PDB file of C-alpha atoms in Angstrom:
ATOM      1  CA  UNK A   1     -31.007 -59.095   8.485  1.00 36.00           C
ATOM      2  CA  UNK A   2     -29.153 -58.057  11.683  1.00 36.00           C
ATOM      3  CA  UNK A   3     -29.414 -54.438  12.743  1.00 33.00           C
ATOM      4  CA  UNK A   4     -26.286 -52.501  12.125  1.00 33.00           C
ATOM      5  CA  UNK A   5     -25.009 -49.194  10.796  1.00 33.00           C
ATOM      6  CA  UNK A   6     -25.238 -49.716   7.154  1.00 35.00           C
ATOM      7  CA  UNK A   7     -22.303 -48.498   5.158  1.00 39.00           C
ATOM      8  CA  UNK A   8     -22.081 -47.415   1.482  1.00 38.00           C
ATOM      9  CA  UNK A   9     -20.615 -49.723  -1.051  1.00 47.00           C
ATOM     10  CA  UNK A  10     -17.275 -48.057  -2.043  1.00 50.00           C
ATOM     11  CA  UNK A  11     -16.583 -47.215  -5.737  1.00 48.00           C
ATOM     12  CA  UNK A  12     -13.466 -48.627  -7.443  1.00 47.00           C
ATOM     13  CA  UNK A  13     -11.469 -45.419  -6.942  1.00 46.00           C
ATOM     14  CA  UNK A  14     -11.981 -45.201  -3.239  1.00 49.00           C
ATOM     15  CA  UNK A  15     -11.887 -48.954  -2.591  1.00 53.00           C
ATOM     16  CA  UNK A  16      -8.242 -49.141  -3.901  1.00 62.00           C
ATOM     17  CA  UNK A  17      -7.214 -46.992  -0.927  1.00 88.00           C
ATOM     18  CA  UNK A  18      -8.391 -49.560   1.611  1.00 97.00           C
ATOM     19  CA  UNK A  19      -5.762 -51.782   3.101  1.00 98.00           C
ATOM     20  CA  UNK A  20      -6.530 -55.442   3.199  1.00 98.00           C
ATOM     21  CA  UNK A  21      -4.559 -57.781   5.458  1.00 98.00           C
ATOM     22  CA  UNK A  22      -4.016 -61.371   4.544  1.00 98.00           C
ATOM     23  CA  UNK A  23      -2.708 -63.933   6.987  1.00 98.00           C
ATOM     24  CA  UNK A  24      -0.921 -67.283   6.229  1.00 98.00           C
ATOM     25  CA  UNK A  25      -0.244 -69.627   9.216  1.00 98.00           C
ATOM     26  CA  UNK A  26       2.369 -72.185   8.297  1.00 97.00           C
ATOM     27  CA  UNK A  27       4.537 -74.866   9.654  1.00 97.00           C
ATOM     28  CA  UNK A  28       6.899 -77.181   7.757  1.00 97.00           C
ATOM     29  CA  UNK A  29       5.045 -76.194   4.532  1.00 97.00           C
ATOM     30  CA  UNK A  30       7.810 -76.475   1.978  1.00 96.00           C
ATOM     31  CA  UNK A  31       5.823 -78.783  -0.288  1.00 94.00           C
ATOM     32  CA  UNK A  32       2.712 -76.559  -0.586  1.00 95.00           C
ATOM     33  CA  UNK A  33       3.451 -72.979   0.354  1.00 97.00           C
ATOM     34  CA  UNK A  34       4.701 -71.663  -3.058  1.00 97.00           C
ATOM     35  CA  UNK A  35       1.206 -72.099  -4.423  1.00 96.00           C
ATOM     36  CA  UNK A  36      -0.091 -69.887  -1.718  1.00 98.00           C
ATOM     37  CA  UNK A  37       2.661 -67.266  -2.238  1.00 98.00           C
ATOM     38  CA  UNK A  38       1.989 -67.250  -5.858  1.00 98.00           C
ATOM     39  CA  UNK A  39      -1.644 -66.461  -5.357  1.00 98.00           C
ATOM     40  CA  UNK A  40      -0.694 -63.412  -3.216  1.00 98.00           C
ATOM     41  CA  UNK A  41       1.855 -62.282  -5.941  1.00 98.00           C
ATOM     42  CA  UNK A  42      -0.892 -62.443  -8.622  1.00 98.00           C
ATOM     43  CA  UNK A  43      -3.676 -60.546  -6.900  1.00 98.00           C
ATOM     44  CA  UNK A  44      -5.178 -57.845  -9.008  1.00 97.00           C
ATOM     45  CA  UNK A  45      -5.726 -55.658  -5.938  1.00 97.00           C
ATOM     46  CA  UNK A  46      -2.607 -53.900  -4.826  1.00 95.00           C
ATOM     47  CA  UNK A  47      -3.065 -52.457  -1.363  1.00 97.00           C
ATOM     48  CA  UNK A  48      -2.348 -55.702   0.610  1.00 98.00           C
ATOM     49  CA  UNK A  49      -0.544 -56.292   3.889  1.00 98.00           C
ATOM     50  CA  UNK A  50       0.660 -59.858   3.819  1.00 98.00           C
ATOM     51  CA  UNK A  51       1.447 -61.533   7.234  1.00 98.00           C
ATOM     52  CA  UNK A  52       3.040 -64.899   7.543  1.00 98.00           C
ATOM     53  CA  UNK A  53       3.054 -66.512  10.812  1.00 98.00           C
ATOM     54  CA  UNK A  54       5.365 -69.505  10.973  1.00 98.00           C
ATOM     55  CA  UNK A  55       5.357 -71.949  13.692  1.00 97.00           C
ATOM     56  CA  UNK A  56       9.142 -72.420  13.885  1.00 96.00           C
ATOM     57  CA  UNK A  57       9.474 -74.569  10.725  1.00 97.00           C
ATOM     58  CA  UNK A  58      12.482 -76.941  10.611  1.00 97.00           C
ATOM     59  CA  UNK A  59      12.272 -77.588   6.798  1.00 97.00           C
ATOM     60  CA  UNK A  60      12.832 -75.094   3.961  1.00 97.00           C
ATOM     61  CA  UNK A  61       9.552 -73.150   4.412  1.00 97.00           C
ATOM     62  CA  UNK A  62      11.266 -69.909   5.421  1.00 97.00           C
ATOM     63  CA  UNK A  63      13.796 -70.197   2.709  1.00 97.00           C
ATOM     64  CA  UNK A  64      11.001 -70.585   0.146  1.00 97.00           C
ATOM     65  CA  UNK A  65       9.252 -67.450   1.694  1.00 97.00           C
ATOM     66  CA  UNK A  66      12.441 -65.482   1.404  1.00 97.00           C
ATOM     67  CA  UNK A  67      12.826 -66.431  -2.204  1.00 97.00           C
ATOM     68  CA  UNK A  68       9.497 -64.757  -2.945  1.00 97.00           C
ATOM     69  CA  UNK A  69      10.003 -61.637  -0.931  1.00 96.00           C
ATOM     70  CA  UNK A  70      10.556 -59.338  -4.005  1.00 96.00           C
ATOM     71  CA  UNK A  71       7.327 -60.647  -5.518  1.00 96.00           C
ATOM     72  CA  UNK A  72       5.174 -60.244  -2.436  1.00 97.00           C
ATOM     73  CA  UNK A  73       3.487 -57.041  -1.268  1.00 96.00           C
ATOM     74  CA  UNK A  74       5.781 -54.347   0.204  1.00 95.00           C
ATOM     75  CA  UNK A  75       3.852 -54.537   3.446  1.00 97.00           C
ATOM     76  CA  UNK A  76       5.143 -57.929   4.261  1.00 98.00           C
ATOM     77  CA  UNK A  77       5.537 -59.339   7.803  1.00 98.00           C
ATOM     78  CA  UNK A  78       7.131 -62.684   8.462  1.00 98.00           C
ATOM     79  CA  UNK A  79       7.217 -64.094  11.994  1.00 97.00           C
ATOM     80  CA  UNK A  80       8.607 -67.274  13.012  1.00 97.00           C
ATOM     81  CA  UNK A  81       8.230 -68.648  16.558  1.00 95.00           C
ATOM     82  CA  UNK A  82       6.792 -71.837  18.090  1.00 94.00           C
ATOM     83  CA  UNK A  83       3.086 -71.545  18.637  1.00 94.00           C
ATOM     84  CA  UNK A  84       0.097 -73.488  20.014  1.00 93.00           C
ATOM     85  CA  UNK A  85      -1.348 -74.564  16.728  1.00 93.00           C
ATOM     86  CA  UNK A  86      -3.082 -72.945  13.781  1.00 95.00           C
ATOM     87  CA  UNK A  87      -5.600 -71.021  15.733  1.00 97.00           C
ATOM     88  CA  UNK A  88      -2.956 -69.453  17.856  1.00 97.00           C
ATOM     89  CA  UNK A  89      -1.035 -68.439  14.670  1.00 97.00           C
ATOM     90  CA  UNK A  90      -4.170 -66.999  13.181  1.00 98.00           C
ATOM     91  CA  UNK A  91      -4.787 -64.865  16.349  1.00 98.00           C
ATOM     92  CA  UNK A  92      -1.225 -63.566  16.374  1.00 98.00           C
ATOM     93  CA  UNK A  93      -1.749 -62.406  12.825  1.00 98.00           C
ATOM     94  CA  UNK A  94      -5.101 -60.761  13.546  1.00 98.00           C
ATOM     95  CA  UNK A  95      -3.762 -58.899  16.456  1.00 98.00           C
ATOM     96  CA  UNK A  96      -0.920 -57.281  14.394  1.00 98.00           C
ATOM     97  CA  UNK A  97      -2.977 -56.759  11.236  1.00 98.00           C
ATOM     98  CA  UNK A  98      -3.482 -53.093  10.072  1.00 98.00           C
ATOM     99  CA  UNK A  99      -5.962 -53.788   7.422  1.00 98.00           C
ATOM    100  CA  UNK A 100      -9.797 -52.762   7.550  1.00 98.00           C
ATOM    101  CA  UNK A 101     -10.527 -56.352   6.212  1.00 98.00           C
ATOM    102  CA  UNK A 102      -8.643 -59.436   7.109  1.00 98.00           C
ATOM    103  CA  UNK A 103      -8.519 -62.711   5.098  1.00 98.00           C
ATOM    104  CA  UNK A 104      -6.749 -65.985   6.025  1.00 98.00           C
ATOM    105  CA  UNK A 105      -5.277 -68.371   3.527  1.00 98.00           C
ATOM    106  CA  UNK A 106      -3.607 -71.448   4.712  1.00 97.00           C
ATOM    107  CA  UNK A 107      -0.340 -72.663   3.367  1.00 96.00           C
ATOM    108  CA  UNK A 108      -1.802 -75.392   1.300  1.00 93.00           C
ATOM    109  CA  UNK A 109      -4.784 -73.409  -0.120  1.00 96.00           C
ATOM    110  CA  UNK A 110      -4.860 -70.431  -2.565  1.00 97.00           C
ATOM    111  CA  UNK A 111      -6.976 -67.536  -3.628  1.00 98.00           C
ATOM    112  CA  UNK A 112      -8.223 -66.655  -7.123  1.00 98.00           C
ATOM    113  CA  UNK A 113      -6.331 -63.745  -8.708  1.00 98.00           C
ATOM    114  CA  UNK A 114      -9.257 -61.457  -8.293  1.00 98.00           C
ATOM    115  CA  UNK A 115     -10.290 -62.599  -4.788  1.00 98.00           C
ATOM    116  CA  UNK A 116      -9.378 -59.419  -2.981  1.00 98.00           C
ATOM    117  CA  UNK A 117     -10.736 -57.157  -5.660  1.00 97.00           C
ATOM    118  CA  UNK A 118     -14.103 -59.170  -5.425  1.00 98.00           C
ATOM    119  CA  UNK A 119     -14.090 -58.907  -1.653  1.00 98.00           C
ATOM    120  CA  UNK A 120     -13.400 -55.134  -1.547  1.00 98.00           C
ATOM    121  CA  UNK A 121     -16.008 -54.407  -4.281  1.00 97.00           C
ATOM    122  CA  UNK A 122     -18.669 -56.271  -2.347  1.00 98.00           C
ATOM    123  CA  UNK A 123     -17.749 -54.978   1.014  1.00 98.00           C
ATOM    124  CA  UNK A 124     -20.663 -52.756   2.197  1.00 97.00           C
ATOM    125  CA  UNK A 125     -18.651 -50.557   4.570  1.00 97.00           C
ATOM    126  CA  UNK A 126     -20.099 -51.964   7.791  1.00 98.00           C
ATOM    127  CA  UNK A 127     -17.859 -51.894  10.838  1.00 98.00           C
ATOM    128  CA  UNK A 128     -18.739 -55.370  11.681  1.00 98.00           C
ATOM    129  CA  UNK A 129     -18.877 -57.412   8.410  1.00 98.00           C
ATOM    130  CA  UNK A 130     -17.956 -60.851   7.030  1.00 98.00           C
ATOM    131  CA  UNK A 131     -17.588 -61.078   3.230  1.00 98.00           C
ATOM    132  CA  UNK A 132     -17.495 -64.714   1.963  1.00 98.00           C
ATOM    133  CA  UNK A 133     -17.994 -66.574  -1.230  1.00 98.00           C
ATOM    134  CA  UNK A 134     -17.734 -69.935  -3.209  1.00 98.00           C
ATOM    135  CA  UNK A 135     -15.050 -72.365  -2.125  1.00 97.00           C
ATOM    136  CA  UNK A 136     -13.503 -74.774  -4.632  1.00 97.00           C
ATOM    137  CA  UNK A 137     -12.534 -78.020  -2.834  1.00 95.00           C
ATOM    138  CA  UNK A 138      -9.883 -80.473  -3.901  1.00 93.00           C
ATOM    139  CA  UNK A 139      -9.142 -83.870  -2.875  1.00 88.00           C
ATOM    140  CA  UNK A 140      -6.073 -85.828  -3.868  1.00 86.00           C
ATOM    141  CA  UNK A 141      -5.255 -83.227  -6.381  1.00 85.00           C
ATOM    142  CA  UNK A 142      -8.621 -83.426  -8.090  1.00 91.00           C
ATOM    143  CA  UNK A 143     -11.452 -80.917  -7.940  1.00 93.00           C
ATOM    144  CA  UNK A 144     -14.340 -82.433  -5.795  1.00 94.00           C
ATOM    145  CA  UNK A 145     -16.837 -79.619  -5.474  1.00 96.00           C
ATOM    146  CA  UNK A 146     -17.556 -75.954  -5.527  1.00 97.00           C
ATOM    147  CA  UNK A 147     -19.758 -74.875  -2.595  1.00 96.00           C
ATOM    148  CA  UNK A 148     -21.270 -72.045  -0.621  1.00 97.00           C
ATOM    149  CA  UNK A 149     -23.380 -72.365   2.570  1.00 96.00           C
ATOM    150  CA  UNK A 150     -25.488 -69.347   3.338  1.00 97.00           C
ATOM    151  CA  UNK A 151     -25.025 -67.669   6.662  1.00 98.00           C
ATOM    152  CA  UNK A 152     -28.767 -67.877   7.329  1.00 97.00           C
ATOM    153  CA  UNK A 153     -28.144 -71.495   8.192  1.00 97.00           C
ATOM    154  CA  UNK A 154     -25.054 -71.112  10.408  1.00 97.00           C
ATOM    155  CA  UNK A 155     -26.647 -72.931  13.412  1.00 96.00           C
ATOM    156  CA  UNK A 156     -26.745 -76.006  11.227  1.00 95.00           C
ATOM    157  CA  UNK A 157     -23.837 -75.578   8.833  1.00 94.00           C
ATOM    158  CA  UNK A 158     -20.574 -73.666   8.943  1.00 96.00           C
ATOM    159  CA  UNK A 159     -20.030 -71.258   6.020  1.00 97.00           C
ATOM    160  CA  UNK A 160     -16.896 -71.469   3.802  1.00 96.00           C
ATOM    161  CA  UNK A 161     -14.365 -70.209   6.195  1.00 96.00           C
ATOM    162  CA  UNK A 162     -11.429 -70.191   3.926  1.00 96.00           C
ATOM    163  CA  UNK A 163     -13.244 -67.605   1.763  1.00 98.00           C
ATOM    164  CA  UNK A 164     -14.026 -65.252   4.664  1.00 98.00           C
ATOM    165  CA  UNK A 165     -12.782 -61.713   5.002  1.00 98.00           C
ATOM    166  CA  UNK A 166     -13.687 -60.162   8.376  1.00 98.00           C
ATOM    167  CA  UNK A 167     -13.402 -56.559   9.482  1.00 98.00           C
ATOM    168  CA  UNK A 168     -10.747 -55.897  12.040  1.00 98.00           C
ATOM    169  CA  UNK A 169     -13.511 -54.177  14.105  1.00 98.00           C
ATOM    170  CA  UNK A 170     -15.481 -57.322  14.280  1.00 98.00           C
ATOM    171  CA  UNK A 171     -12.567 -59.203  15.772  1.00 98.00           C
ATOM    172  CA  UNK A 172     -11.919 -56.405  18.278  1.00 98.00           C
ATOM    173  CA  UNK A 173     -15.502 -56.327  19.290  1.00 98.00           C
ATOM    174  CA  UNK A 174     -16.298 -60.100  19.434  1.00 98.00           C
ATOM    175  CA  UNK A 175     -13.002 -61.753  20.048  1.00 97.00           C
ATOM    176  CA  UNK A 176     -10.711 -64.063  17.987  1.00 98.00           C
ATOM    177  CA  UNK A 177     -10.355 -67.882  17.822  1.00 98.00           C
ATOM    178  CA  UNK A 178     -10.924 -69.857  21.068  1.00 97.00           C
ATOM    179  CA  UNK A 179      -7.955 -72.167  21.540  1.00 97.00           C
ATOM    180  CA  UNK A 180      -9.882 -74.740  23.493  1.00 96.00           C
ATOM    181  CA  UNK A 181     -10.954 -75.952  20.060  1.00 94.00           C
ATOM    182  CA  UNK A 182      -8.387 -77.993  17.886  1.00 91.00           C
ATOM    183  CA  UNK A 183     -10.552 -78.006  14.741  1.00 91.00           C
ATOM    184  CA  UNK A 184     -13.773 -76.094  15.088  1.00 94.00           C
ATOM    185  CA  UNK A 185     -12.685 -72.618  16.412  1.00 97.00           C
ATOM    186  CA  UNK A 186     -13.660 -71.078  13.189  1.00 97.00           C
ATOM    187  CA  UNK A 187     -17.327 -72.302  13.668  1.00 97.00           C
ATOM    188  CA  UNK A 188     -17.419 -71.096  17.253  1.00 98.00           C
ATOM    189  CA  UNK A 189     -16.169 -67.679  16.048  1.00 98.00           C
ATOM    190  CA  UNK A 190     -18.722 -67.398  13.216  1.00 98.00           C
ATOM    191  CA  UNK A 191     -21.531 -68.376  15.579  1.00 98.00           C
ATOM    192  CA  UNK A 192     -20.448 -65.616  17.942  1.00 98.00           C
ATOM    193  CA  UNK A 193     -20.692 -63.116  15.040  1.00 98.00           C
ATOM    194  CA  UNK A 194     -24.053 -64.511  13.942  1.00 98.00           C
ATOM    195  CA  UNK A 195     -25.522 -64.517  17.540  1.00 98.00           C
ATOM    196  CA  UNK A 196     -24.433 -60.862  18.201  1.00 97.00           C
ATOM    197  CA  UNK A 197     -27.047 -59.639  15.844  1.00 97.00           C
ATOM    198  CA  UNK A 198     -24.667 -56.867  14.882  1.00 98.00           C
ATOM    199  CA  UNK A 199     -22.493 -58.517  12.137  1.00 98.00           C
ATOM    200  CA  UNK A 200     -23.499 -58.250   8.511  1.00 98.00           C
ATOM    201  CA  UNK A 201     -22.721 -61.334   6.343  1.00 98.00           C
ATOM    202  CA  UNK A 202     -22.153 -60.469   2.689  1.00 98.00           C
ATOM    203  CA  UNK A 203     -22.088 -63.435   0.201  1.00 98.00           C
ATOM    204  CA  UNK A 204     -20.128 -63.246  -2.957  1.00 98.00           C
ATOM    205  CA  UNK A 205     -21.197 -65.638  -5.839  1.00 97.00           C
ATOM    206  CA  UNK A 206     -17.817 -66.139  -7.179  1.00 97.00           C
ATOM    207  CA  UNK A 207     -14.955 -68.499  -6.229  1.00 98.00           C
ATOM    208  CA  UNK A 208     -12.832 -66.822  -3.664  1.00 98.00           C
ATOM    209  CA  UNK A 209     -10.704 -69.744  -2.280  1.00 98.00           C
ATOM    210  CA  UNK A 210      -9.295 -73.060  -3.278  1.00 97.00           C
ATOM    211  CA  UNK A 211      -9.262 -75.521  -0.441  1.00 94.00           C
ATOM    212  CA  UNK A 212      -7.394 -78.880   0.051  1.00 89.00           C
ATOM    213  CA  UNK A 213      -9.284 -81.429   1.849  1.00 83.00           C
ATOM    214  CA  UNK A 214      -7.355 -83.126   4.676  1.00 68.00           C
ATOM    215  CA  UNK A 215      -5.797 -82.269   8.020  1.00 51.00           C
ATOM    216  CA  UNK A 216      -7.660 -81.471  11.182  1.00 47.00           C
ATOM    217  CA  UNK A 217     -10.653 -79.785   9.576  1.00 46.00           C
ATOM    218  CA  UNK A 218     -11.540 -83.002   7.787  1.00 51.00           C
ATOM    219  CA  UNK A 219     -11.007 -85.269  10.814  1.00 74.00           C
ATOM    220  CA  UNK A 220     -13.515 -86.778  13.216  1.00 86.00           C
ATOM    221  CA  UNK A 221     -12.205 -84.300  15.852  1.00 88.00           C
ATOM    222  CA  UNK A 222     -13.857 -81.573  13.718  1.00 86.00           C
ATOM    223  CA  UNK A 223     -17.056 -83.572  13.531  1.00 91.00           C
ATOM    224  CA  UNK A 224     -17.337 -83.947  17.277  1.00 94.00           C
ATOM    225  CA  UNK A 225     -16.168 -80.417  18.053  1.00 95.00           C
ATOM    226  CA  UNK A 226     -18.859 -79.009  15.731  1.00 94.00           C
ATOM    227  CA  UNK A 227     -21.535 -81.174  17.258  1.00 95.00           C
ATOM    228  CA  UNK A 228     -20.407 -80.047  20.782  1.00 95.00           C
ATOM    229  CA  UNK A 229     -20.636 -76.350  19.809  1.00 96.00           C
ATOM    230  CA  UNK A 230     -24.172 -76.820  18.367  1.00 95.00           C
ATOM    231  CA  UNK A 231     -25.364 -78.741  21.431  1.00 96.00           C
ATOM    232  CA  UNK A 232     -23.953 -76.192  23.966  1.00 95.00           C
ATOM    233  CA  UNK A 233     -25.671 -73.394  21.980  1.00 96.00           C
ATOM    234  CA  UNK A 234     -29.000 -75.181  21.980  1.00 96.00           C
ATOM    235  CA  UNK A 235     -28.989 -75.990  18.230  1.00 95.00           C
ATOM    236  CA  UNK A 236     -28.807 -79.681  18.720  1.00 95.00           C
ATOM    237  CA  UNK A 237     -30.606 -82.056  21.134  1.00 96.00           C
ATOM    238  CA  UNK A 238     -28.741 -84.107  23.669  1.00 96.00           C
ATOM    239  CA  UNK A 239     -29.881 -87.304  22.056  1.00 96.00           C
ATOM    240  CA  UNK A 240     -28.643 -86.165  18.640  1.00 95.00           C
ATOM    241  CA  UNK A 241     -25.394 -84.981  20.080  1.00 93.00           C
ATOM    242  CA  UNK A 242     -24.684 -88.360  21.776  1.00 94.00           C
ATOM    243  CA  UNK A 243     -25.638 -90.135  18.613  1.00 94.00           C
ATOM    244  CA  UNK A 244     -23.243 -88.060  16.450  1.00 93.00           C
ATOM    245  CA  UNK A 245     -20.420 -88.398  18.815  1.00 94.00           C
ATOM    246  CA  UNK A 246     -20.852 -92.143  19.026  1.00 92.00           C
ATOM    247  CA  UNK A 247     -21.069 -92.549  15.372  1.00 92.00           C
ATOM    248  CA  UNK A 248     -17.943 -90.375  14.917  1.00 91.00           C
ATOM    249  CA  UNK A 249     -15.986 -92.516  17.385  1.00 88.00           C
ATOM    250  CA  UNK A 250     -17.211 -95.718  15.734  1.00 90.00           C
ATOM    251  CA  UNK A 251     -16.105 -94.363  12.295  1.00 85.00           C
ATOM    252  CA  UNK A 252     -12.723 -93.457  13.584  1.00 81.00           C
ATOM    253  CA  UNK A 253     -12.162 -96.876  15.144  1.00 80.00           C
ATOM    254  CA  UNK A 254     -13.341 -98.891  12.052  1.00 81.00           C
ATOM    255  CA  UNK A 255     -11.336 -96.791   9.705  1.00 62.00           C
ATOM    256  CA  UNK A 256      -8.230 -97.224  11.929  1.00 58.00           C
ATOM    257  CA  UNK A 257      -8.788-100.919  12.073  1.00 53.00           C
ATOM    258  CA  UNK A 258      -9.373-101.154   8.213  1.00 55.00           C
ATOM    259  CA  UNK A 259      -6.143 -99.084   7.644  1.00 52.00           C
ATOM    260  CA  UNK A 260      -4.165-101.303  10.063  1.00 53.00           C
ATOM    261  CA  UNK A 261      -5.285-104.551   8.460  1.00 55.00           C
ATOM    262  CA  UNK A 262      -4.603-103.295   5.026  1.00 54.00           C
ATOM    263  CA  UNK A 263      -1.179-102.350   6.025  1.00 52.00           C
ATOM    264  CA  UNK A 264      -0.625-105.825   7.480  1.00 53.00           C
ATOM    265  CA  UNK A 265      -1.531-107.547   4.270  1.00 57.00           C
ATOM    266  CA  UNK A 266       1.216-105.510   2.230  1.00 52.00           C
TER     267      UNK A 266
END
């Protein structure tokens, strides 16, 4: 276990006083964001700051957010301005967040009603800490798997980032998401925490987040970026890195060809 200043697990009375910030990055999310807003509305923990970073949506996303305003936490911040992608939006939210713990839930994902309560109750009080748990994964509207990847194996496998709550102090000390990555900046960040030897990872054996497969995180861009990160840090050999990259490009090409030919037959 990394060396750190160990904190004391807070009792329920004191933990309710701790402010928790939750960030939702969104862009043209009118079809999915209501489920995310509803999960914030129904949290059993009350002392929440909710920050929505919108990338300048041109659909009805902002109107839908506004319709929920009275049901969301009083500490509500909504910012809408063009950004440089999802990690840029997350960074903006982290910089203005006032909570001791910060969670990020995307606009097509949702928390369990007791997620924040579970996180606060398991938080050990360390200045640099990541609390994470089980992630229920959906594909095409159907539940596919419920998983957790232990932080001891971070050099080989990313933990369930949608479940993570990170102390504000950890971001201040070790940085935020690196915008050079389109899909794997979360993996890069968690490895920075892991390699510091100062960040405590606290697993929670309960479902904290529900995650929809799809988008950049499920793409071959993510596969290649994850491999590059592991190779650059010495966790993957050059030979393995080239093999994974070649295989990823081949898969992407064959999938494109198959999709194109299928479309031509219709």
